[in-house]
Amino acid sequence: MGDHQAKSETASLIEHRAYARVGLLGNPSDVYFGRTISFSLGNFWATVCLQPSDDLVIQPHPIHDLVVFKSLDHLVNRLDSEGYYGGVRLLMAICKVFLDYCKENEIQLEARNFTLSYDTNIPRQTGLSGSSAIVCAALSCLLDFYKVRHLIKVQVRPGLVLSAENQLGIVAGLQDRVAQVYGGLVYMEFDKEHMDTLGHGIYTPMDVSLLPPLHLVYAENPSDSGKVHSTVRQRWLNGDEFIISSMTEVANIALEGRTALLEKDYTKLAALMNRNFDFRRSMFGDDALDALNIEMVEVARRVGAASKFTGSGGAVVVFCPDGPSQVKLLEDACQKAGFKLEPIQVVHSLLNEVDLQTLSK
């Protein structure tokens, strides 16, 4: 009996993985009705497990949600390195957003309870979308547990993930969540008219084989992004011509990048990556970008590689157009600077048959 019960519990366990993401071109124009190209990064991921249970339980992570300490010093050191926030709040927020959405759209949910737990190996403060990966994986678990995957369209899901993060005061754009929901390589258009009428952008998956070999550079002890508050958003809202025209240029980089990828014009891709970062730097200024982040970009550029932020800082995506000899130079330079370097693994599309059917509706 006990063995049979254990098997049935294992069979009813739902587990989903969501990957870190790399903004390849066009960021941060996704928050400004622009265009971007992003992909799922197979090097790092978050996993969420859902197990049916009598009570609804959100399980704290033994490391990321630590509440028992050896001493006051231990507690303070922990806060200095990890901050105040673990993943429990993220899981709670997506549960709320999911239920609200189902009620608003008259999607009936069976009265059942579950236990949610999570794990992640996405490095903190690296601009690789660690928070949204946890939320995205949890949403996938809820869709399967309540058997409503066919009722909630794929293109709507990134907005639900973002909405959960917004509940917690996390300010971000849709780009990262689109890459994490879809998987693979995605070209995204956030045209204002579509955003206003549909509530989401137009997302076009691309073949991951179009990408050249890429590398990831990141710091093991990153500085906290957002120490210096950027004025870019306010200036954009105020109609600042420099910001508006620069943001349009950044969006155009993604448009040109799509053509470059389709034609496998990697010389053009390298130039666009560099231009993307240069525009970001001119808009945001060095204080907001942080010296460590800028140095990561410069280390790659000094060996002749193209580089830009994966997100808003903390990690850098690098393309070495001259191949393995240039990668070796980059390895040596990163080692000297104390940065970590990894070849990028790109994840293929994560969408299953049911997901694809919702796209065609």
CSV table of N, CA and C in Angstrom, one decimal, residues 20-120:
chain,number,residue,atom,x,y,z
A,20,ALA,N,17.3,31.3,-17.5
A,20,ALA,CA,17.7,32.7,-17.5
A,20,ALA,C,17.6,33.1,-19.0
A,21,ARG,N,17.7,34.4,-19.2
A,21,ARG,CA,17.6,34.9,-20.5
A,21,ARG,C,18.6,36.0,-20.8
A,22,VAL,N,18.9,36.1,-22.1
A,22,VAL,CA,19.9,37.1,-22.6
A,22,VAL,C,19.2,38.0,-23.6
A,23,GLY,N,19.2,39.3,-23.3
A,23,GLY,CA,18.7,40.3,-24.2
A,23,GLY,C,19.8,40.5,-25.2
A,24,LEU,N,19.6,40.1,-26.4
A,24,LEU,CA,20.7,40.2,-27.4
A,24,LEU,C,20.8,41.5,-28.1
A,25,LEU,N,19.6,42.0,-28.5
A,25,LEU,CA,19.6,43.3,-29.2
A,25,LEU,C,18.3,44.1,-28.8
A,26,GLY,N,18.4,45.4,-28.8
A,26,GLY,CA,17.2,46.2,-28.7
A,26,GLY,C,16.8,46.6,-27.3
A,27,ASN,N,17.4,45.9,-26.2
A,27,ASN,CA,17.0,46.4,-24.9
A,27,ASN,C,17.8,47.7,-24.5
A,28,PRO,N,17.1,48.6,-23.8
A,28,PRO,CA,15.9,48.4,-23.0
A,28,PRO,C,14.7,49.0,-23.7
A,29,SER,N,14.6,48.9,-25.1
A,29,SER,CA,13.5,49.6,-25.7
A,29,SER,C,12.1,48.9,-25.6
A,30,ASP,N,12.1,47.7,-25.0
A,30,ASP,CA,10.9,46.9,-24.7
A,30,ASP,C,9.9,47.7,-23.8
A,31,VAL,N,10.5,48.5,-22.9
A,31,VAL,CA,9.7,49.3,-22.0
A,31,VAL,C,9.2,50.6,-22.7
A,32,TYR,N,9.7,50.9,-23.9
A,32,TYR,CA,9.4,52.1,-24.6
A,32,TYR,C,8.8,51.9,-26.0
A,33,PHE,N,8.0,50.9,-26.1
A,33,PHE,CA,7.3,50.5,-27.3
A,33,PHE,C,8.3,50.2,-28.5
A,34,GLY,N,9.4,49.6,-28.1
A,34,GLY,CA,10.4,49.3,-29.2
A,34,GLY,C,10.4,47.9,-29.7
A,35,ARG,N,11.6,47.4,-29.9
A,35,ARG,CA,11.7,46.0,-30.4
A,35,ARG,C,12.9,45.4,-29.8
A,36,THR,N,12.9,44.1,-29.6
A,36,THR,CA,14.1,43.4,-29.0
A,36,THR,C,14.2,42.0,-29.6
A,37,ILE,N,15.4,41.4,-29.4
A,37,ILE,CA,15.7,40.0,-29.7
A,37,ILE,C,16.3,39.4,-28.5
A,38,SER,N,15.7,38.4,-28.0
A,38,SER,CA,16.2,37.7,-26.7
A,38,SER,C,16.2,36.2,-26.9
A,39,PHE,N,17.0,35.5,-26.1
A,39,PHE,CA,17.0,34.1,-26.1
A,39,PHE,C,17.1,33.5,-24.7
A,40,SER,N,16.7,32.2,-24.6
A,40,SER,CA,16.8,31.5,-23.3
A,40,SER,C,18.2,30.9,-23.2
A,41,LEU,N,18.7,31.1,-22.0
A,41,LEU,CA,20.1,30.7,-21.7
A,41,LEU,C,20.1,29.4,-20.9
A,42,GLY,N,20.7,28.4,-21.5
A,42,GLY,CA,20.6,27.1,-20.9
A,42,GLY,C,21.6,26.9,-19.8
A,43,ASN,N,22.5,27.8,-19.6
A,43,ASN,CA,23.5,27.7,-18.5
A,43,ASN,C,22.9,27.7,-17.1
A,44,PHE,N,21.8,28.5,-17.0
A,44,PHE,CA,21.2,28.7,-15.6
A,44,PHE,C,19.7,28.6,-15.7
A,45,TRP,N,19.1,28.1,-14.6
A,45,TRP,CA,17.6,28.0,-14.6
A,45,TRP,C,17.1,28.0,-13.2
A,46,ALA,N,15.8,28.1,-13.1
A,46,ALA,CA,15.0,27.9,-11.9
A,46,ALA,C,14.1,26.8,-12.1
A,47,THR,N,13.9,26.0,-11.1
A,47,THR,CA,12.9,24.8,-11.1
A,47,THR,C,11.9,25.0,-10.0
A,48,VAL,N,10.6,24.8,-10.4
A,48,VAL,CA,9.5,24.8,-9.4
A,48,VAL,C,8.8,23.5,-9.4
A,49,CYS,N,8.6,22.9,-8.2
A,49,CYS,CA,7.9,21.7,-8.1
A,49,CYS,C,6.5,21.9,-7.4
A,50,LEU,N,5.5,21.3,-8.0
A,50,LEU,CA,4.2,21.3,-7.4
A,50,LEU,C,3.7,19.9,-7.0
A,51,GLN,N,3.3,19.7,-5.8
A,51,GLN,CA,2.9,18.4,-5.2
A,51,GLN,C,1.5,18.6,-4.6
A,52,PRO,N,0.5,17.8,-5.0
A,52,PRO,CA,-0.8,18.0,-4.4
A,52,PRO,C,-0.7,17.8,-2.9
A,53,SER,N,-1.5,18.5,-2.1
A,53,SER,CA,-1.4,18.4,-0.6
A,53,SER,C,-2.7,18.9,0.0
A,54,ASP,N,-2.9,18.5,1.3
A,54,ASP,CA,-4.1,18.9,2.0
A,54,ASP,C,-4.3,20.4,2.2
A,55,ASP,N,-3.2,21.0,2.6
A,55,ASP,CA,-3.1,22.5,2.8
A,55,ASP,C,-2.4,23.1,1.6
A,56,LEU,N,-2.6,24.4,1.4
A,56,LEU,CA,-1.8,25.1,0.4
A,56,LEU,C,-0.5,25.6,1.1
A,57,VAL,N,0.6,25.1,0.6
A,57,VAL,CA,1.9,25.4,1.3
A,57,VAL,C,2.9,26.0,0.3
A,58,ILE,N,3.5,27.1,0.7
A,58,ILE,CA,4.6,27.7,-0.1
A,58,ILE,C,5.9,27.4,0.7
A,59,GLN,N,6.7,26.5,0.2
A,59,GLN,CA,7.9,26.1,1.0
A,59,GLN,C,9.0,27.0,0.8
A,60,PRO,N,9.6,27.5,1.9
A,60,PRO,CA,10.8,28.4,1.9
A,60,PRO,C,12.0,27.5,1.4
A,61,HIS,N,12.8,28.2,0.6
A,61,HIS,CA,14.1,27.5,0.2
A,61,HIS,C,15.1,27.5,1.3
A,62,PRO,N,15.8,26.3,1.5
A,62,PRO,CA,16.7,26.2,2.7
A,62,PRO,C,17.9,27.2,2.6
A,63,ILE,N,18.2,27.8,1.5
A,63,ILE,CA,19.3,28.8,1.4
A,63,ILE,C,18.7,30.2,1.1
A,64,HIS,N,17.9,30.3,0.1
A,64,HIS,CA,17.4,31.6,-0.3
A,64,HIS,C,16.4,32.2,0.6
A,65,ASP,N,15.7,31.4,1.4
A,65,ASP,CA,14.7,31.9,2.4
A,65,ASP,C,15.1,31.6,3.8
A,66,LEU,N,16.4,31.7,4.1
A,66,LEU,CA,16.9,31.3,5.4
A,66,LEU,C,16.4,32.2,6.5
A,67,VAL,N,15.9,31.5,7.5
A,67,VAL,CA,15.3,32.3,8.7
A,67,VAL,C,16.0,31.8,10.0
A,68,VAL,N,16.9,30.8,9.9
A,68,VAL,CA,17.6,30.4,11.1
A,68,VAL,C,19.1,30.7,10.9
A,69,PHE,N,19.7,31.4,11.9
A,69,PHE,CA,21.1,31.8,11.7
A,69,PHE,C,22.0,31.4,12.9
A,70,LYS,N,23.3,31.3,12.7
A,70,LYS,CA,24.2,30.9,13.7
A,70,LYS,C,24.4,32.1,14.7
A,71,SER,N,24.3,33.3,14.2
A,71,SER,CA,24.6,34.5,15.1
A,71,SER,C,24.0,35.7,14.4
A,72,LEU,N,24.1,36.8,15.1
A,72,LEU,CA,23.7,38.1,14.5
A,72,LEU,C,24.6,38.5,13.3
A,73,ASP,N,25.9,38.2,13.5
A,73,ASP,CA,26.9,38.4,12.4
A,73,ASP,C,26.5,37.6,11.1
A,74,HIS,N,26.1,36.4,11.4
A,74,HIS,CA,25.7,35.5,10.2
A,74,HIS,C,24.5,36.1,9.5
A,75,LEU,N,23.5,36.6,10.3
A,75,LEU,CA,22.3,37.2,9.7
A,75,LEU,C,22.7,38.4,8.9
A,76,VAL,N,23.5,39.3,9.4
A,76,VAL,CA,23.8,40.5,8.7
A,76,VAL,C,24.7,40.2,7.5
A,77,ASN,N,25.6,39.3,7.6
A,77,ASN,CA,26.5,39.0,6.4
A,77,ASN,C,25.6,38.4,5.3
A,78,ARG,N,24.6,37.6,5.7
A,78,ARG,CA,23.7,37.0,4.8
A,78,ARG,C,22.8,38.0,4.0
A,79,LEU,N,22.4,39.0,4.8
A,79,LEU,CA,21.6,40.1,4.2
A,79,LEU,C,22.4,40.9,3.2
A,80,ASP,N,23.7,41.2,3.6
A,80,ASP,CA,24.6,41.9,2.8
A,80,ASP,C,24.8,41.2,1.4
A,81,SER,N,24.9,39.9,1.5
A,81,SER,CA,25.2,39.2,0.2
A,81,SER,C,24.0,38.8,-0.6
A,82,GLU,N,22.9,38.5,0.1
A,82,GLU,CA,21.7,38.0,-0.6
A,82,GLU,C,20.5,38.9,-0.6
A,83,GLY,N,20.6,40.0,0.2
A,83,GLY,CA,19.4,40.9,0.3
A,83,GLY,C,18.3,40.3,1.2
A,84,TYR,N,17.2,41.0,1.2
A,84,TYR,CA,16.1,40.6,2.1
A,84,TYR,C,15.1,39.6,1.4
A,85,TYR,N,15.2,39.4,0.1
A,85,TYR,CA,14.1,38.8,-0.6
A,85,TYR,C,14.5,37.4,-1.1
A,86,GLY,N,13.8,36.4,-0.7
A,86,GLY,CA,13.9,35.1,-1.3
A,86,GLY,C,12.8,34.8,-2.4
A,87,GLY,N,12.5,33.6,-2.6
A,87,GLY,CA,11.5,33.3,-3.6
A,87,GLY,C,10.1,33.1,-3.2
A,88,VAL,N,9.9,33.0,-1.9
A,88,VAL,CA,8.5,32.7,-1.4
A,88,VAL,C,7.5,33.8,-1.8
A,89,ARG,N,7.9,35.1,-1.7
A,89,ARG,CA,7.0,36.2,-2.2
A,89,ARG,C,6.7,36.1,-3.6
A,90,LEU,N,7.6,35.6,-4.5
A,90,LEU,CA,7.4,35.4,-5.9
A,90,LEU,C,6.3,34.4,-6.2
A,91,LEU,N,6.4,33.2,-5.4
A,91,LEU,CA,5.5,32.2,-5.6
A,91,LEU,C,4.1,32.6,-5.1
A,92,MET,N,4.0,33.3,-4.0
A,92,MET,CA,2.7,33.8,-3.5
A,92,MET,C,2.1,34.8,-4.6
A,93,ALA,N,2.9,35.7,-5.1
A,93,ALA,CA,2.4,36.7,-6.1
A,93,ALA,C,1.8,36.0,-7.3
A,94,ILE,N,2.5,35.0,-7.9
A,94,ILE,CA,2.0,34.4,-9.1
A,94,ILE,C,0.7,33.6,-8.8
A,95,CYS,N,0.6,33.1,-7.6
A,95,CYS,CA,-0.7,32.4,-7.2
A,95,CYS,C,-1.8,33.4,-7.2
A,96,LYS,N,-1.6,34.6,-6.7
A,96,LYS,CA,-2.6,35.6,-6.6
A,96,LYS,C,-3.0,36.1,-8.0
A,97,VAL,N,-2.0,36.4,-8.8
A,97,VAL,CA,-2.2,36.9,-10.2
A,97,VAL,C,-3.0,35.8,-11.0
A,98,PHE,N,-2.5,34.5,-10.9
A,98,PHE,CA,-3.2,33.4,-11.6
A,98,PHE,C,-4.7,33.3,-11.2
A,99,LEU,N,-5.0,33.3,-10.0
A,99,LEU,CA,-6.3,33.2,-9.5
A,99,LEU,C,-7.2,34.4,-10.0
A,100,ASP,N,-6.6,35.6,-9.9
A,100,ASP,CA,-7.3,36.8,-10.3
A,100,ASP,C,-7.7,36.7,-11.8
A,101,TYR,N,-6.7,36.3,-12.6
A,101,TYR,CA,-6.9,36.2,-14.1
A,101,TYR,C,-8.0,35.2,-14.4
A,102,CYS,N,-7.9,34.0,-13.7
A,102,CYS,CA,-8.9,33.0,-14.0
A,102,CYS,C,-10.3,33.5,-13.6
A,103,LYS,N,-10.4,34.2,-12.5
A,103,LYS,CA,-11.8,34.8,-12.1
A,103,LYS,C,-12.3,35.8,-13.1
A,104,GLU,N,-11.4,36.7,-13.5
A,104,GLU,CA,-11.7,37.7,-14.5
A,104,GLU,C,-12.2,37.1,-15.8
A,105,ASN,N,-11.6,36.0,-16.2
A,105,ASN,CA,-11.9,35.4,-17.5
A,105,ASN,C,-12.8,34.1,-17.4
A,106,GLU,N,-13.4,34.0,-16.2
A,106,GLU,CA,-14.4,33.0,-16.0
A,106,GLU,C,-13.8,31.6,-16.3
A,107,ILE,N,-12.6,31.4,-15.9
A,107,ILE,CA,-12.0,30.0,-16.0
A,107,ILE,C,-12.2,29.3,-14.7
A,108,GLN,N,-12.9,28.2,-14.7
A,108,GLN,CA,-13.2,27.5,-13.4
A,108,GLN,C,-12.0,26.7,-13.0
A,109,LEU,N,-11.7,26.8,-11.7
A,109,LEU,CA,-10.6,26.0,-11.1
A,109,LEU,C,-11.1,25.0,-10.1
A,110,GLU,N,-10.6,23.8,-10.2
A,110,GLU,CA,-11.0,22.7,-9.3
A,110,GLU,C,-10.5,23.1,-7.9
A,111,ALA,N,-11.4,22.8,-6.9
A,111,ALA,CA,-11.0,23.1,-5.5
A,111,ALA,C,-9.9,22.0,-5.0
A,112,ARG,N,-8.7,22.3,-5.2
A,112,ARG,CA,-7.6,21.4,-4.8
A,112,ARG,C,-6.4,22.2,-4.2
A,113,ASN,N,-5.7,21.6,-3.4
A,113,ASN,CA,-4.5,22.3,-2.8
A,113,ASN,C,-3.2,21.7,-3.2
A,114,PHE,N,-2.1,22.4,-3.0
A,114,PHE,CA,-0.8,22.0,-3.4
A,114,PHE,C,0.3,22.6,-2.6
A,115,THR,N,1.4,22.0,-2.7
A,115,THR,CA,2.7,22.5,-2.1
A,115,THR,C,3.6,22.9,-3.2
A,116,LEU,N,4.1,24.2,-3.1
A,116,LEU,CA,5.0,24.7,-4.1
A,116,LEU,C,6.4,24.8,-3.5
A,117,SER,N,7.4,24.3,-4.2
A,117,SER,CA,8.8,24.5,-3.8
A,117,SER,C,9.6,24.9,-5.0
A,118,TYR,N,10.8,25.6,-4.7
A,118,TYR,CA,11.6,26.0,-5.9
A,118,TYR,C,13.1,25.9,-5.6
A,119,ASP,N,13.8,25.9,-6.6
A,119,ASP,CA,15.3,25.9,-6.5
A,119,ASP,C,15.8,26.7,-7.7
A,120,THR,N,17.0,27.3,-7.6
A,120,THR,CA,17.5,28.1,-8.7
A,120,THR,C,19.0,28.2,-8.6
